[in-house]
Short mmCIF file of C-alpha atoms in Angstrom, two decimals:
data_model
loop_
_atom_site.label_atom_id
_atom_site.label_comp_id
_atom_site.label_asym_id
_atom_site.label_seq_id
_atom_site.Cartn_x
_atom_site.Cartn_y
_atom_site.Cartn_z
CA MET A 72 -70.61 39.24 -17.04
CA SER A 73 -71.66 41.32 -13.81
CA PRO A 74 -69.04 41.81 -11.96
CA VAL A 75 -68.34 40.06 -8.82
CA ILE A 76 -66.79 41.66 -5.68
CA ILE A 77 -64.82 39.35 -3.16
CA GLU A 78 -65.47 40.77 0.44
CA ALA A 79 -62.60 38.96 2.83
CA THR A 80 -61.99 40.24 6.63
CA THR A 81 -59.51 38.31 9.19
CA ASP A 82 -58.70 38.05 12.20
CA LEU A 83 -61.58 39.59 13.82
CA HIS A 84 -61.10 38.11 17.29
CA GLY A 85 -64.46 39.00 18.74
CA SER A 86 -64.04 42.88 18.18
CA LEU A 87 -67.53 43.69 17.77
CA THR A 88 -66.32 47.28 19.60
CA ASN A 89 -63.87 50.12 19.19
CA ASP A 90 -63.89 50.67 23.63
CA ALA A 91 -65.75 50.05 26.52
CA MET A 92 -68.27 53.19 25.82
CA ASN A 93 -70.59 50.25 22.96
CA GLN A 94 -68.82 52.42 20.39
CA THR A 95 -70.08 49.44 17.35
CA ASN A 96 -66.50 48.60 15.50
CA PRO A 97 -67.57 50.69 12.36
CA LEU A 98 -66.68 47.16 10.16
CA ILE A 99 -69.00 44.96 12.12
CA SER A 100 -71.63 48.13 11.43
CA TYR A 101 -71.15 47.59 7.75
CA LEU A 102 -70.75 43.75 7.66
CA HIS A 103 -74.65 43.98 9.30
CA GLN A 104 -75.46 44.98 5.69
CA THR A 105 -77.00 43.10 3.78
CA PRO A 106 -74.85 42.34 0.94
CA ALA A 107 -75.62 42.74 -2.63
CA ALA A 108 -77.14 39.55 -4.57
CA ASP A 109 -73.11 39.32 -6.38
CA THR A 110 -71.04 39.58 -3.46
CA LEU A 111 -69.29 36.57 -1.80
CA ARG A 112 -68.03 38.04 2.11
CA ILE A 113 -65.75 35.08 3.69
CA ASP A 114 -63.94 35.35 6.87
CA ASN A 115 -60.55 34.24 6.51
CA GLY A 116 -59.87 32.87 10.64
CA ASP A 117 -59.26 33.77 14.55
CA PHE A 118 -63.05 35.08 14.13
CA PHE A 119 -64.51 33.96 17.56
CA THR A 120 -61.98 34.19 20.26
CA GLY A 121 -59.02 37.56 21.50
CA SER A 122 -61.53 39.89 23.13
CA ALA A 123 -62.36 40.03 26.71
CA LEU A 124 -66.17 40.42 24.94
CA ALA A 125 -66.02 37.37 22.87
CA SER A 126 -64.06 35.19 26.66
CA PHE A 127 -66.80 36.63 28.46
CA TYR A 128 -68.94 34.76 25.54
CA ASN A 129 -67.19 31.97 25.90
CA LEU A 130 -67.17 30.91 29.08
CA THR A 131 -71.12 32.35 30.02
CA ALA A 132 -72.47 31.54 27.22
CA ALA A 133 -70.54 28.60 25.32
CA GLY A 134 -69.28 30.72 22.57
CA ARG A 135 -72.65 31.25 20.99
CA PRO A 136 -73.45 35.25 20.73
CA MET A 137 -70.27 34.91 17.97
CA VAL A 138 -72.10 32.15 16.00
CA GLU A 139 -75.05 34.81 15.95
CA LEU A 140 -72.65 37.67 15.38
CA ALA A 141 -71.01 35.44 12.51
CA ASN A 142 -74.49 34.83 10.94
CA ALA A 143 -75.74 38.65 11.22
CA CYS A 144 -72.36 39.14 9.13
CA HIS A 145 -73.66 37.73 6.03
CA PHE A 146 -70.43 35.72 5.73
CA ASP A 147 -71.00 32.86 2.89
CA VAL A 148 -67.65 30.25 4.08
CA MET A 149 -65.40 30.73 7.38
CA ILE A 150 -62.12 28.94 8.14
CA PRO A 151 -60.29 28.48 11.21
CA GLY A 152 -57.48 30.68 12.44
CA ASN A 153 -55.54 29.16 16.00
CA HIS A 154 -57.06 30.85 18.40
CA ASP A 155 -60.20 29.36 17.09
CA LEU A 156 -59.21 26.77 18.98
CA GLU A 157 -58.17 27.80 21.80
CA TRP A 158 -61.55 26.13 23.61
CA GLY A 159 -60.96 23.33 21.31
CA ILE A 160 -61.47 21.36 18.84
CA LYS A 161 -64.82 20.32 19.75
CA HIS A 162 -65.88 23.85 21.11
CA LEU A 163 -64.56 25.11 17.51
CA GLN A 164 -67.70 21.92 16.12
CA ASP A 165 -70.08 23.01 18.12
CA LEU A 166 -69.87 27.08 17.00
CA THR A 167 -69.26 26.07 13.56
CA ALA A 168 -72.50 23.75 13.17
CA GLN A 169 -75.00 27.09 14.20
CA LEU A 170 -73.75 29.04 11.42
CA GLN A 171 -74.79 29.70 8.04
CA ALA A 172 -71.75 30.43 6.75
CA ASP A 173 -69.66 27.32 5.17
CA TYR A 174 -67.20 26.33 7.06
CA VAL A 175 -63.89 24.74 5.57
CA CYS A 176 -60.44 23.53 6.14
CA ALA A 177 -58.42 20.89 4.20
CA ASN A 178 -55.58 21.18 6.06
CA LEU A 179 -57.40 19.80 9.58
CA THR A 180 -57.73 16.31 10.31
CA ASP A 181 -58.31 13.69 13.15
CA LEU A 182 -55.50 11.04 14.02
CA ALA A 183 -57.09 8.66 11.60
CA GLY A 184 -56.61 11.23 8.69
CA ASN A 185 -60.86 12.27 8.45
CA LEU A 186 -60.98 15.89 8.15
CA LEU A 187 -62.74 17.89 10.87
CA PHE A 188 -64.48 20.06 7.99
CA GLN A 189 -64.95 20.02 4.39
CA PRO A 190 -61.93 21.29 2.72
CA TYR A 191 -63.52 23.82 0.32
CA THR A 192 -67.20 25.19 -1.10
CA ILE A 193 -68.55 26.37 -3.93
CA LYS A 194 -70.55 29.08 -4.23
CA GLN A 195 -72.49 30.06 -7.45
CA LYS A 196 -72.67 34.36 -7.99
CA GLY A 197 -75.09 35.32 -10.66
CA THR A 198 -73.00 32.05 -13.60
CA VAL A 199 -70.19 32.22 -12.38
CA LYS A 200 -68.80 28.82 -9.65
CA ILE A 201 -66.16 29.91 -7.09
CA GLY A 202 -64.24 27.84 -5.56
CA VAL A 203 -63.33 28.18 -2.29
CA ILE A 204 -60.34 26.55 -0.09
CA GLY A 205 -59.41 26.71 3.33
CA LEU A 206 -55.92 26.83 5.00
CA ILE A 207 -54.91 26.64 8.44
CA THR A 208 -51.29 27.14 9.28
CA SER A 209 -49.06 24.00 9.64
CA PHE A 210 -47.43 25.36 12.53
CA LEU A 211 -50.78 25.35 14.38
CA SER A 212 -48.71 22.76 16.58
CA GLN A 213 -46.49 24.88 17.52
CA ILE A 214 -48.04 27.87 18.46
CA LEU A 215 -51.71 25.72 19.54
CA ASP A 216 -51.13 24.34 23.49
CA PHE A 217 -50.78 20.17 23.57
CA GLN A 218 -54.06 19.50 25.00
CA PHE A 219 -55.95 21.03 22.07
CA THR A 220 -53.40 19.34 18.91
CA GLN A 221 -52.85 16.02 20.85
CA GLN A 222 -55.92 14.80 18.95
CA LEU A 223 -55.33 16.76 15.46
CA HIS A 224 -52.84 16.24 12.74
CA ILE A 225 -51.85 18.86 10.78
CA LEU A 226 -51.08 18.52 7.11
CA ASP A 227 -48.79 20.75 5.03
CA VAL A 228 -50.84 23.65 3.43
CA SER A 229 -48.67 22.73 -0.07
CA GLU A 230 -49.95 18.88 0.46
CA ALA A 231 -53.31 19.69 0.97
CA LEU A 232 -53.24 22.22 -2.13
CA GLN A 233 -51.61 19.67 -4.16
CA LYS A 234 -54.75 17.32 -2.82
CA TYR A 235 -57.34 18.89 -3.36
CA LEU A 236 -56.99 21.78 -6.00
CA PRO A 237 -57.26 19.30 -9.43
CA GLU A 238 -61.08 18.16 -8.14
CA LEU A 239 -61.68 21.37 -7.45
CA ARG A 240 -61.28 23.15 -10.50
CA ASP A 241 -62.87 20.43 -11.85
CA GLN A 242 -66.13 22.30 -10.33
CA ALA A 243 -65.12 26.00 -10.59
CA ASP A 244 -64.86 28.63 -12.77
CA TYR A 245 -62.33 30.08 -10.62
CA VAL A 246 -60.31 29.09 -6.89
CA ILE A 247 -59.79 31.15 -4.32
CA VAL A 248 -57.49 30.02 -1.55
CA ALA A 249 -58.45 30.98 2.01
CA TYR A 250 -55.39 31.00 3.78
CA HIS A 251 -54.75 31.34 7.88
CA GLY A 252 -50.92 32.10 7.90
CA GLY A 253 -48.77 35.49 6.64
CA LEU A 254 -46.57 36.77 4.70
CA GLU A 255 -42.76 35.54 4.46
CA CYS A 256 -41.54 36.80 2.12
CA ASP A 257 -42.17 40.06 0.35
CA PRO A 258 -44.53 39.95 -2.19
CA ALA A 259 -43.29 42.17 -4.70
CA THR A 260 -39.06 41.34 -4.90
CA GLY A 261 -39.16 38.15 -2.68
CA ARG A 262 -37.25 39.61 0.13
CA ILE A 263 -37.35 36.78 2.91
CA THR A 264 -38.74 38.54 6.13
CA GLU A 265 -38.59 35.86 8.16
CA TYR A 266 -37.24 32.87 8.82
CA ASN A 267 -39.01 29.86 7.12
CA THR A 268 -40.51 28.13 10.32
CA GLY A 269 -44.13 26.89 8.47
CA GLU A 270 -46.25 29.30 10.13
CA ASP A 271 -46.54 32.46 7.16
CA GLN A 272 -46.43 30.68 3.21
CA ALA A 273 -48.41 33.32 1.14
CA TYR A 274 -45.85 34.11 -0.42
CA HIS A 275 -44.89 29.96 -1.20
CA LEU A 276 -47.89 29.60 -2.25
CA MET A 277 -48.76 31.35 -5.06
CA HIS A 278 -45.93 30.77 -6.66
CA GLN A 279 -45.72 27.16 -6.15
CA PHE A 280 -49.56 26.96 -7.53
CA GLY A 281 -49.63 30.60 -9.29
CA SER A 282 -50.81 28.43 -12.29
CA GLN A 283 -53.61 26.48 -10.61
CA ILE A 284 -55.19 29.54 -8.12
CA ASP A 285 -57.32 32.61 -9.37
CA GLY A 286 -56.91 34.61 -5.85
CA LEU A 287 -55.62 34.18 -2.13
CA ILE A 288 -56.78 36.09 0.80
CA CYS A 289 -53.89 35.59 3.49
CA GLY A 290 -53.49 36.86 7.33
CA HIS A 291 -52.93 35.84 11.10
CA GLN A 292 -49.62 38.90 11.23
CA HIS A 293 -52.16 41.21 11.58
CA TRP A 294 -50.44 43.03 8.49
CA LEU A 295 -52.38 45.03 5.81
CA ASN A 296 -51.59 44.34 2.80
CA SER A 297 -52.35 43.97 -0.89
CA GLY A 298 -51.51 43.76 -4.82
CA TYR A 299 -50.25 40.75 -6.46
CA CYS A 300 -47.43 38.07 -6.39
CA GLY A 301 -46.87 37.34 -9.34
CA PRO A 302 -50.49 37.09 -11.45
CA VAL A 303 -51.82 35.47 -8.28
CA PRO A 304 -53.87 38.75 -6.75
CA PHE A 305 -54.04 39.07 -2.59
CA LEU A 306 -55.70 40.30 0.06
CA GLN A 307 -54.40 40.70 4.08
CA PRO A 308 -57.00 43.09 5.46
CA GLY A 309 -54.69 43.88 8.79
CA ALA A 310 -57.31 42.88 12.45
CA HIS A 311 -59.69 43.55 15.28
CA GLY A 312 -61.95 45.31 12.13
CA GLN A 313 -59.63 47.69 10.74
CA ALA A 314 -59.87 47.11 7.32
CA LEU A 315 -62.15 45.19 4.16
CA GLY A 316 -60.31 43.68 1.27
CA THR A 317 -62.28 43.25 -1.96
CA PHE A 318 -61.13 41.61 -4.96
CA GLN A 319 -63.62 42.57 -8.00
CA LEU A 320 -64.48 39.76 -10.45
CA THR A 321 -64.71 39.76 -14.44
CA THR A 322 -62.53 37.75 -16.43
CA ARG A 323 -60.50 38.01 -13.77
CA LEU A 324 -59.77 38.21 -10.09
CA GLN A 325 -57.98 41.82 -10.04
CA GLN A 326 -58.16 45.19 -8.20
CA PRO A 327 -57.34 43.95 -5.12
CA GLN A 328 -57.49 46.66 -2.52
CA ILE A 329 -57.40 47.32 1.48
CA ILE A 330 -60.82 49.58 2.49
CA ASN A 331 -60.92 51.38 5.76
CA SER A 332 -63.15 51.01 7.85
CA THR A 333 -63.86 54.05 9.06
CA ALA A 334 -64.34 54.80 5.04
CA LEU A 335 -66.88 52.01 4.75
CA PRO A 336 -70.63 53.19 4.70
CA VAL A 337 -72.33 52.50 7.76
CA MET A 338 -75.74 52.26 8.55
CA PRO A 339 -76.72 52.87 12.98
CA SER A 340 -74.95 50.18 14.87
CA PHE A 341 -76.44 47.43 16.20
CA THR A 342 -77.50 45.99 19.54
CA VAL A 343 -74.25 44.10 21.43
CA PRO A 344 -75.67 41.28 22.18
CA GLN A 345 -75.53 40.82 26.71
CA TYR A 346 -73.23 44.16 26.51
CA ASP A 347 -74.72 45.33 30.21
CA ALA A 348 -73.87 41.44 31.70
CA TYR A 349 -70.58 41.82 30.45
CA LEU A 350 -69.65 44.75 32.19
CA GLU A 351 -70.68 43.43 35.38
CA TRP A 352 -69.02 40.43 34.48
CA LEU A 353 -65.64 43.00 34.65
CA THR A 354 -65.80 44.15 37.47
CA THR A 355 -65.95 40.46 39.32
CA SER A 356 -63.26 38.74 40.95
CA PHE A 357 -61.38 34.90 40.63
CA ASN A 358 -59.51 32.86 42.99
CA GLN A 359 -55.94 34.19 43.70
CA GLY A 360 -55.28 30.81 43.80
CA THR A 361 -57.13 30.13 40.39
CA TRP A 362 -54.79 32.38 38.77
CA LYS A 363 -50.81 30.87 40.74
CA ASN A 364 -52.30 27.09 39.60
CA PHE A 365 -53.37 29.17 35.81
CA LEU A 366 -49.53 30.21 35.33
CA LYS A 367 -47.51 26.92 36.91
CA THR A 368 -49.60 25.49 34.65
CA TYR A 369 -49.35 27.15 31.21
CA TYR A 370 -46.12 28.77 32.09
CA ALA A 371 -43.17 26.27 33.73
CA ALA A 372 -40.52 28.50 35.71
CA ASP A 373 -38.36 28.66 38.46
CA PHE A 374 -39.97 31.73 39.52
CA TYR A 375 -43.26 34.70 38.64
CA GLN A 376 -43.88 37.89 38.84
CA VAL A 377 -46.88 39.09 37.35
CA TYR A 378 -48.51 41.34 38.29
CA LEU A 379 -52.27 42.18 38.32
CA THR A 380 -53.14 45.57 40.07
CA ALA A 381 -56.47 43.18 41.39
CA ALA A 382 -57.78 39.62 40.99
CA LYS A 383 -60.96 40.75 38.33
CA TRP A 384 -61.42 39.81 34.75
CA GLN A 385 -60.68 43.97 33.85
CA ASN A 386 -57.46 43.62 35.24
CA LEU A 387 -56.76 41.00 32.67
CA VAL A 388 -57.79 43.34 30.03
CA MET A 389 -55.74 47.06 31.66
CA ASP A 390 -53.02 45.19 32.85
CA PHE A 391 -51.72 43.36 29.94
CA ASP A 392 -52.32 46.24 27.03
CA PRO A 393 -51.83 44.37 24.82
CA ILE A 394 -52.75 40.45 26.43
CA TYR A 395 -50.27 39.76 24.69
CA ALA A 396 -47.33 40.44 26.82
CA LEU A 397 -46.26 37.48 28.85
CA LYS A 398 -42.13 36.96 28.50
CA LYS A 399 -40.05 34.55 30.05
CA TYR A 400 -36.72 35.27 30.38
CA GLN A 401 -33.50 33.59 31.76
CA PHE A 402 -30.77 35.19 34.69
CA SER A 403 -28.08 33.77 36.66
CA ILE A 404 -28.45 33.17 40.02
CA ASP A 405 -26.98 36.35 41.51
CA GLN A 406 -28.54 38.84 38.68
CA GLY A 407 -32.21 37.07 39.32
CA HIS A 408 -31.78 38.62 42.64
CA GLN A 409 -30.85 41.65 42.06
CA LEU A 410 -33.61 42.07 39.63
CA PHE A 411 -36.46 40.81 42.08
CA PRO A 412 -35.30 41.06 45.58
CA GLN A 413 -37.85 39.52 47.54
CA LEU A 414 -36.56 36.36 45.25
CA GLN A 415 -36.19 33.32 47.93
CA LEU A 416 -35.23 30.88 45.46
CA GLN A 417 -32.23 28.93 46.83
CA SER A 418 -30.49 27.34 43.93
CA PRO A 419 -27.46 24.98 43.20
CA GLN A 420 -28.50 25.45 39.74
CA LYS A 421 -26.56 28.54 38.23
CA VAL A 422 -29.50 30.08 35.75
CA ILE A 423 -32.84 29.78 36.35
CA THR A 424 -35.91 31.29 34.64
CA VAL A 425 -38.29 33.86 35.29
CA LEU A 426 -41.71 34.86 33.47
CA SER A 427 -42.93 38.20 34.20
CA ASN A 428 -44.67 41.37 32.56
CA ARG A 429 -42.63 43.62 33.92
CA SER A 430 -41.18 46.11 30.52
CA ASP A 431 -38.01 46.89 32.23
CA LEU A 432 -35.93 43.80 32.10
CA PRO A 433 -33.23 42.76 29.87
CA PHE A 434 -34.13 42.26 26.70
CA ASP A 435 -31.49 40.09 25.58
CA ARG A 436 -32.35 37.92 28.82
CA CYS A 437 -35.86 37.10 26.98
CA ILE A 438 -35.80 33.53 25.86
CA GLN A 439 -39.69 33.15 24.87
CA GLN A 440 -41.85 35.41 24.33
CA TYR A 441 -45.96 34.21 24.53
CA VAL A 442 -48.07 35.05 21.55
CA VAL A 443 -51.08 33.86 23.57
CA ASN A 444 -54.75 34.63 24.29
CA LEU A 445 -53.62 35.22 27.67
CA LEU A 446 -57.81 35.90 29.40
CA ASP A 447 -59.15 33.04 27.16
CA ARG A 448 -56.55 30.71 28.48
CA MET A 449 -57.19 31.75 31.87
CA SER A 450 -61.24 31.78 31.24
CA TYR A 451 -60.37 28.48 29.58
CA PHE A 452 -58.75 27.05 32.76
CA THR A 453 -61.65 28.53 35.36
CA GLN A 454 -63.92 26.59 33.71
CA GLN A 455 -62.12 23.80 33.80
CA GLN A 456 -60.86 23.85 37.27
CA ALA A 457 -65.02 24.62 37.88
CA ALA A 458 -65.95 21.48 35.70
CA ASN A 459 -63.63 19.33 37.89
CA CYS A 460 -64.89 20.12 40.95
#
């Protein structure tokens, strides 16, 4: 058989451009070129949110330009990542209904147990049938706000594979698992690299189902990784368009490799949709009261010291670099007064919690770091506040 090329992206997070001068991300430019007929192109989740530009699209145009981008990138299959749900499941379903790609996830259901997306799809390339089954991290309910997960049920990834792999294997010549989660162990040595929380289980999946799957794509951690875990070839193609992952399929899936996006053959870049309107939006202000209410709604604390140079959307980009930099600290009341002279809190309690984006606070007093897209959360909160007025 003629070789089939499988191309994989993950955690693009709306990264259409490399900088504010509208220099197009080279991976996005590459994906805009029509692929060869023997190419299967898969996106592994966290596509629709994560950049200021994506936030602008979601806030002002219901995310439609991101759908147009996905369709222009010629994806055959896409799966959800945890950040894709930060505007709610209905928003995501509205977006995916407009996709040309098949959108699959085998472990995301409503509370009645009904799948929210098809569990898998089968794509034929030449005479070969390739099955792709989608999975989202089992830890979703712990890293996504309750308002977005209260109507969802997240199945354990192993249970979902046990349920759907047999019927997919009966129909497909080869099976690829597209899993929006990461590696919890070194794939070569098996050395444990993080606590087993259920957030990252790619190593476990490749060992448990190694005889039933032909390859695995993972992501979520924003790592660059490729190789074999036992007999299973795998890819983990970074984040924000920095790389493309590829497999070659002949009589088996092989040659997993990561290609830096700057090394890809790129045609002249496309025009970023609504870019002038986006730049204008960045300079607009939002209400300081809305900002303060947003912080108190999402992040409970006794005292807030979260700096913004100005209450404009561009400052949520510039003052939070990266935009996942909110931390919660715990101090004695005396230490709190020493670190924050303006603290007026007079409390009988001996310990206070403080939310801040300061970088000079004692690391050992940090009790939680919020790994969230602050810009998207603020955008969504602003939209909901306007709708309730």
